[in-house]
Amino acid sequence: MNSLNPAVSTPRSLDPATVAVVAFTVIAWASAFPAIRAGLTALGPIELGAARFAIAAVPSAIFLAIMRPALPGWSDGWRFLIGGLVHVALYTTLLNFGEKTVSAGAASFIINVNPIITAGLAMMILGERFGPLAWLGTAISFAGIGLIALGEGQGIELSTGVLFILGAALCQSVTAIVQKPLFARHKALTVSAWNMVVGALALSPFLLNAVIQSASASSEALFAVIYLGIVPSLLAYATWTMMLARLPAGRASNFMYCVPPVATLMGFLWLGEAPTALGILGGVMALGGVVIVNLKR
């Protein structure tokens, strides 16, 4: 039971619905990294974010208009703002700038410092427990991600692009902690829809430039933009809030360790990029760490 959120009881084991939500979120967000690289061939980093979330915000606004959920009070309003401004607008801007110089695969590895940041914040702020076994699983997963990065053959140096992506990881962690208490009073889909709308409004000053740049974009780049708006944004952000509603924040974020191995597999099936031996070993370690963290006590 969460000490700051007594109305929410999170399950200790994973039911089929939660497994489905987790699986979709992982696959959708893994596909976002190569899609961002494709979109950046035609649109600037901020313009790509503006176009992506403008697409996601339209059905989100329609959902809010039809369902008419209760408007958040002052005590919750700032949490909704953080979701839209930090988890949507700032996160996607930092990630897009990072992927201008960092490959899609390496970006997915770097972003996975997020579960460690989230776990630490969850312990300090939400009172969640993260025992020795869970920390062991986290260490194994993080080491596995490092092996995957080394397996790319270029290593990861502390460049400006890496710093941008680390900033994006911090945005995701902060939002997970800030918005966790919302699920005691608001439905997950409502939280996600408000995140889309607020984030799109924050990025809207760059939407006109995005439209101008899209006029000369290739069909592949345009497909990437539309795909980003629908699958990794509209749908995956919704399933991510459902994960936060069903699981402790630290535990939910640990499933994101599955993204790099899935992204590696998708790269092989889609682009013919064969993973190295270090990459395969790292993927096994990353997935193994998630299993350890989520073992039933």
Short mmCIF file of C-alpha atoms in Angstrom, two decimals:
data_model
loop_
_atom_site.label_atom_id
_atom_site.label_comp_id
_atom_site.label_asym_id
_atom_site.label_seq_id
_atom_site.Cartn_x
_atom_site.Cartn_y
_atom_site.Cartn_z
CA MET A 1 0.00 0.00 0.00
CA ASN A 2 1.40 3.40 -0.92
CA SER A 3 2.03 5.60 2.11
CA LEU A 4 1.09 8.81 0.28
CA ASN A 5 -1.73 7.26 -1.69
CA PRO A 6 -3.69 4.95 0.62
CA ALA A 7 -6.68 4.75 -1.71
CA VAL A 8 -4.69 2.87 -4.32
CA SER A 9 -3.83 -0.78 -3.79
CA THR A 10 -1.35 -2.16 -6.30
CA PRO A 11 -1.27 -5.89 -7.10
CA ARG A 12 1.73 -7.94 -6.03
CA SER A 13 1.38 -10.32 -9.02
CA LEU A 14 0.70 -9.57 -12.65
CA ASP A 15 -2.77 -10.40 -13.99
CA PRO A 16 -3.26 -11.03 -17.76
CA ALA A 17 -4.60 -7.52 -18.40
CA THR A 18 -1.55 -5.93 -16.79
CA VAL A 19 0.76 -8.22 -18.78
CA ALA A 20 -0.94 -7.12 -22.02
CA VAL A 21 -0.63 -3.44 -21.08
CA VAL A 22 3.06 -3.85 -20.23
CA ALA A 23 3.82 -5.77 -23.44
CA PHE A 24 2.13 -3.22 -25.70
CA THR A 25 3.87 -0.29 -23.99
CA VAL A 26 7.29 -1.90 -24.34
CA ILE A 27 6.82 -2.77 -28.04
CA ALA A 28 5.33 0.62 -28.91
CA TRP A 29 8.05 2.61 -27.17
CA ALA A 30 10.79 0.39 -28.62
CA SER A 31 9.51 1.23 -32.10
CA ALA A 32 9.57 4.95 -31.33
CA PHE A 33 13.37 5.20 -31.41
CA PRO A 34 13.85 4.25 -35.09
CA ALA A 35 10.70 6.18 -36.01
CA ILE A 36 12.16 9.34 -34.45
CA ARG A 37 15.35 8.92 -36.47
CA ALA A 38 13.25 8.60 -39.62
CA GLY A 39 11.18 11.66 -38.78
CA LEU A 40 14.28 13.76 -38.07
CA THR A 41 15.36 13.38 -41.70
CA ALA A 42 12.66 15.90 -42.64
CA LEU A 43 11.60 17.78 -39.49
CA GLY A 44 13.54 19.60 -36.80
CA PRO A 45 13.56 18.14 -33.26
CA ILE A 46 10.98 20.52 -31.79
CA GLU A 47 8.89 20.52 -34.97
CA LEU A 48 8.79 16.71 -34.94
CA GLY A 49 7.54 16.79 -31.36
CA ALA A 50 4.91 19.40 -32.23
CA ALA A 51 3.59 17.36 -35.17
CA ARG A 52 3.69 14.09 -33.23
CA PHE A 53 1.63 15.34 -30.30
CA ALA A 54 -0.72 17.47 -32.39
CA ILE A 55 -1.80 14.18 -33.98
CA ALA A 56 -2.16 12.56 -30.56
CA ALA A 57 -3.95 15.54 -28.99
CA VAL A 58 -6.92 15.60 -31.38
CA PRO A 59 -8.45 12.23 -30.36
CA SER A 60 -7.41 12.95 -26.75
CA ALA A 61 -9.38 16.20 -26.76
CA ILE A 62 -12.37 14.42 -28.33
CA PHE A 63 -12.18 11.78 -25.59
CA LEU A 64 -12.21 14.46 -22.88
CA ALA A 65 -15.10 16.28 -24.57
CA ILE A 66 -17.20 13.11 -24.75
CA MET A 67 -16.37 11.64 -21.34
CA ARG A 68 -16.33 15.01 -19.54
CA PRO A 69 -14.23 13.89 -16.58
CA ALA A 70 -14.24 16.09 -13.50
CA LEU A 71 -11.80 18.95 -13.83
CA PRO A 72 -8.83 18.62 -11.46
CA GLY A 73 -8.73 20.86 -8.41
CA TRP A 74 -5.79 23.06 -7.47
CA SER A 75 -4.16 20.21 -5.53
CA ASP A 76 -4.06 18.02 -8.68
CA GLY A 77 -3.81 20.66 -11.38
CA TRP A 78 -0.06 21.11 -11.08
CA ARG A 79 0.42 17.36 -11.45
CA PHE A 80 -1.47 17.42 -14.77
CA LEU A 81 0.67 20.36 -15.91
CA ILE A 82 3.86 18.47 -15.06
CA GLY A 83 2.62 15.53 -17.14
CA GLY A 84 2.01 17.66 -20.22
CA LEU A 85 4.92 20.07 -19.92
CA VAL A 86 7.62 17.68 -18.66
CA HIS A 87 6.64 14.16 -19.76
CA VAL A 88 5.37 15.24 -23.19
CA ALA A 89 6.82 18.57 -24.34
CA LEU A 90 10.21 18.61 -22.61
CA TYR A 91 10.80 14.86 -22.82
CA THR A 92 10.17 14.60 -26.55
CA THR A 93 12.22 17.76 -27.26
CA LEU A 94 15.25 16.47 -25.36
CA LEU A 95 14.98 12.99 -26.85
CA ASN A 96 14.66 14.33 -30.39
CA PHE A 97 17.67 16.61 -29.99
CA GLY A 98 19.62 13.66 -28.57
CA GLU A 99 18.74 11.38 -31.47
CA LYS A 100 20.15 13.86 -33.96
CA THR A 101 23.61 12.59 -32.99
CA VAL A 102 22.91 9.34 -31.09
CA SER A 103 21.68 6.21 -32.89
CA ALA A 104 18.21 4.88 -32.18
CA GLY A 105 19.55 1.75 -30.50
CA ALA A 106 22.03 3.61 -28.29
CA ALA A 107 19.32 6.13 -27.32
CA SER A 108 17.07 3.32 -26.13
CA PHE A 109 19.92 2.04 -23.96
CA ILE A 110 20.72 5.42 -22.42
CA ILE A 111 17.09 6.23 -21.61
CA ASN A 112 17.02 3.15 -19.40
CA VAL A 113 18.72 4.90 -16.52
CA ASN A 114 15.10 6.00 -15.95
CA PRO A 115 14.06 3.01 -13.78
CA ILE A 116 16.98 3.59 -11.43
CA ILE A 117 16.12 7.28 -11.07
CA THR A 118 12.43 6.42 -10.60
CA ALA A 119 13.15 3.77 -7.99
CA GLY A 120 15.23 6.18 -5.95
CA LEU A 121 12.61 8.93 -6.17
CA ALA A 122 9.81 6.46 -5.38
CA MET A 123 11.55 5.41 -2.18
CA MET A 124 12.17 8.99 -1.04
CA ILE A 125 8.84 10.55 -2.06
CA LEU A 126 6.22 7.79 -2.36
CA GLY A 127 7.50 5.55 0.40
CA GLU A 128 7.73 2.53 -1.93
CA ARG A 129 9.96 -0.36 -0.90
CA PHE A 130 12.76 -1.53 -3.16
CA GLY A 131 14.54 -4.39 -1.44
CA PRO A 132 17.99 -5.94 -1.99
CA LEU A 133 16.68 -8.46 -4.55
CA ALA A 134 15.06 -5.67 -6.56
CA TRP A 135 18.28 -3.65 -6.51
CA LEU A 136 20.19 -6.74 -7.65
CA GLY A 137 17.82 -7.09 -10.60
CA THR A 138 18.25 -3.40 -11.41
CA ALA A 139 22.05 -3.75 -11.38
CA ILE A 140 21.92 -6.80 -13.66
CA SER A 141 19.60 -5.03 -16.10
CA PHE A 142 21.73 -1.90 -16.17
CA ALA A 143 24.89 -3.97 -16.75
CA GLY A 144 23.10 -5.75 -19.59
CA ILE A 145 22.20 -2.44 -21.18
CA GLY A 146 25.85 -1.44 -20.98
CA LEU A 147 26.85 -4.62 -22.82
CA ILE A 148 24.31 -3.89 -25.55
CA ALA A 149 25.79 -0.44 -25.96
CA LEU A 150 29.33 -1.85 -26.18
CA GLY A 151 28.07 -4.42 -28.67
CA GLU A 152 27.26 -1.65 -31.12
CA GLY A 153 31.01 -1.24 -31.61
CA GLN A 154 31.11 2.51 -31.04
CA GLY A 155 30.65 2.73 -27.31
CA ILE A 156 28.81 5.59 -25.64
CA GLU A 157 30.69 8.77 -24.81
CA LEU A 158 29.37 11.68 -22.77
CA SER A 159 28.43 13.86 -25.74
CA THR A 160 25.80 16.59 -25.94
CA GLY A 161 23.37 14.10 -27.46
CA VAL A 162 23.84 11.72 -24.54
CA LEU A 163 23.20 14.54 -22.07
CA PHE A 164 19.96 15.43 -23.87
CA ILE A 165 18.77 11.82 -23.61
CA LEU A 166 19.73 11.59 -19.94
CA GLY A 167 17.64 14.73 -19.42
CA ALA A 168 14.72 12.99 -21.13
CA ALA A 169 15.12 10.03 -18.77
CA LEU A 170 14.96 12.40 -15.79
CA CYS A 171 11.76 13.94 -17.19
CA GLN A 172 10.12 10.52 -17.37
CA SER A 173 11.16 9.62 -13.83
CA VAL A 174 9.98 12.88 -12.29
CA THR A 175 6.60 12.61 -14.00
CA ALA A 176 6.08 9.02 -12.88
CA ILE A 177 6.54 10.10 -9.26
CA VAL A 178 4.53 13.32 -9.52
CA GLN A 179 1.54 11.75 -11.28
CA LYS A 180 1.35 8.50 -9.30
CA PRO A 181 -1.06 9.98 -6.67
CA LEU A 182 -3.49 11.09 -9.41
CA PHE A 183 -4.70 7.55 -9.97
CA ALA A 184 -6.50 7.54 -6.63
CA ARG A 185 -8.89 10.18 -7.97
CA HIS A 186 -8.67 10.09 -11.78
CA LYS A 187 -8.84 7.34 -14.40
CA ALA A 188 -5.62 6.45 -16.20
CA LEU A 189 -6.98 7.35 -19.64
CA THR A 190 -8.06 10.76 -18.35
CA VAL A 191 -4.57 11.48 -17.08
CA SER A 192 -3.05 10.39 -20.39
CA ALA A 193 -5.48 12.47 -22.45
CA TRP A 194 -4.73 15.61 -20.44
CA ASN A 195 -1.00 14.93 -20.84
CA MET A 196 -1.43 14.81 -24.63
CA VAL A 197 -3.49 18.01 -24.79
CA VAL A 198 -1.29 20.06 -22.44
CA GLY A 199 1.89 18.85 -24.14
CA ALA A 200 0.54 19.62 -27.61
CA LEU A 201 -0.47 23.12 -26.52
CA ALA A 202 3.02 23.73 -25.15
CA LEU A 203 4.56 22.65 -28.49
CA SER A 204 1.94 24.38 -30.67
CA PRO A 205 4.08 27.49 -31.43
CA PHE A 206 6.28 25.20 -33.55
CA LEU A 207 3.43 23.48 -35.38
CA LEU A 208 3.38 25.87 -38.35
CA ASN A 209 7.07 25.24 -39.01
CA ALA A 210 6.34 21.51 -38.77
CA VAL A 211 3.66 21.81 -41.45
CA ILE A 212 6.02 23.78 -43.71
CA GLN A 213 8.81 21.22 -43.29
CA SER A 214 6.39 18.35 -43.90
CA ALA A 215 5.56 19.74 -47.34
CA SER A 216 8.95 18.61 -48.66
CA ALA A 217 9.26 15.47 -46.51
CA SER A 218 9.58 11.99 -47.97
CA SER A 219 6.77 9.47 -47.62
CA GLU A 220 8.89 7.49 -45.14
CA ALA A 221 9.38 10.54 -42.93
CA LEU A 222 5.67 11.43 -43.06
CA PHE A 223 4.74 7.86 -42.15
CA ALA A 224 7.14 8.05 -39.20
CA VAL A 225 5.51 11.26 -37.94
CA ILE A 226 1.98 9.83 -38.20
CA TYR A 227 3.07 6.55 -36.62
CA LEU A 228 4.73 8.41 -33.73
CA GLY A 229 1.57 10.39 -33.11
CA ILE A 230 -0.71 7.35 -32.97
CA VAL A 231 1.20 4.35 -31.58
CA PRO A 232 4.04 5.48 -29.27
CA SER A 233 2.15 8.65 -28.25
CA LEU A 234 -1.64 8.37 -28.18
CA LEU A 235 -1.79 4.64 -27.40
CA ALA A 236 1.44 3.93 -25.51
CA TYR A 237 1.17 6.97 -23.24
CA ALA A 238 -2.31 5.73 -22.32
CA THR A 239 -1.08 2.22 -21.54
CA TRP A 240 1.84 3.71 -19.57
CA THR A 241 -0.58 5.57 -17.29
CA MET A 242 -2.51 2.32 -16.92
CA MET A 243 0.74 0.66 -15.81
CA LEU A 244 1.30 3.38 -13.21
CA ALA A 245 -2.27 2.92 -11.98
CA ARG A 246 -1.79 -0.85 -11.59
CA LEU A 247 1.83 -1.07 -10.36
CA PRO A 248 4.19 0.81 -8.03
CA ALA A 249 6.11 3.50 -9.93
CA GLY A 250 9.52 1.86 -9.47
CA ARG A 251 8.25 -1.54 -10.56
CA ALA A 252 6.45 -0.14 -13.60
CA SER A 253 9.56 1.72 -14.74
CA ASN A 254 11.69 -1.41 -14.46
CA PHE A 255 9.73 -2.97 -17.32
CA MET A 256 11.26 -0.29 -19.55
CA TYR A 257 14.48 -2.33 -19.37
CA CYS A 258 12.76 -4.55 -21.92
CA VAL A 259 12.77 -1.76 -24.51
CA PRO A 260 16.42 -2.06 -25.71
CA PRO A 261 16.30 -5.84 -26.32
CA VAL A 262 12.97 -5.44 -28.14
CA ALA A 263 14.38 -2.52 -30.15
CA THR A 264 17.37 -4.70 -31.08
CA LEU A 265 15.05 -7.49 -32.27
CA MET A 266 12.92 -5.02 -34.24
CA GLY A 267 16.06 -3.62 -35.86
CA PHE A 268 17.03 -7.12 -36.97
CA LEU A 269 13.58 -7.98 -38.35
CA TRP A 270 12.90 -4.57 -39.90
CA LEU A 271 16.32 -3.27 -40.95
CA GLY A 272 18.42 -6.44 -41.09
CA GLU A 273 20.75 -5.21 -38.30
CA ALA A 274 22.14 -8.41 -36.78
CA PRO A 275 22.88 -8.07 -33.05
CA THR A 276 26.38 -8.88 -31.80
CA ALA A 277 27.19 -11.54 -29.23
CA LEU A 278 27.54 -8.81 -26.59
CA GLY A 279 24.19 -7.43 -27.65
CA ILE A 280 22.48 -10.78 -27.23
CA LEU A 281 24.10 -11.35 -23.82
CA GLY A 282 23.14 -7.85 -22.73
CA GLY A 283 19.56 -8.39 -23.82
CA VAL A 284 19.31 -11.60 -21.81
CA MET A 285 20.71 -9.80 -18.76
CA ALA A 286 18.33 -6.86 -19.18
CA LEU A 287 15.31 -9.14 -19.36
CA GLY A 288 16.63 -11.31 -16.53
CA GLY A 289 16.95 -8.30 -14.28
CA VAL A 290 13.31 -7.39 -14.90
CA VAL A 291 12.28 -10.91 -13.93
CA ILE A 292 14.27 -10.68 -10.68
CA VAL A 293 12.75 -7.31 -9.77
CA ASN A 294 9.23 -8.67 -10.32
CA LEU A 295 9.60 -12.02 -8.57
CA LYS A 296 6.68 -12.73 -6.23
CA ARG A 297 7.69 -12.58 -2.58
#
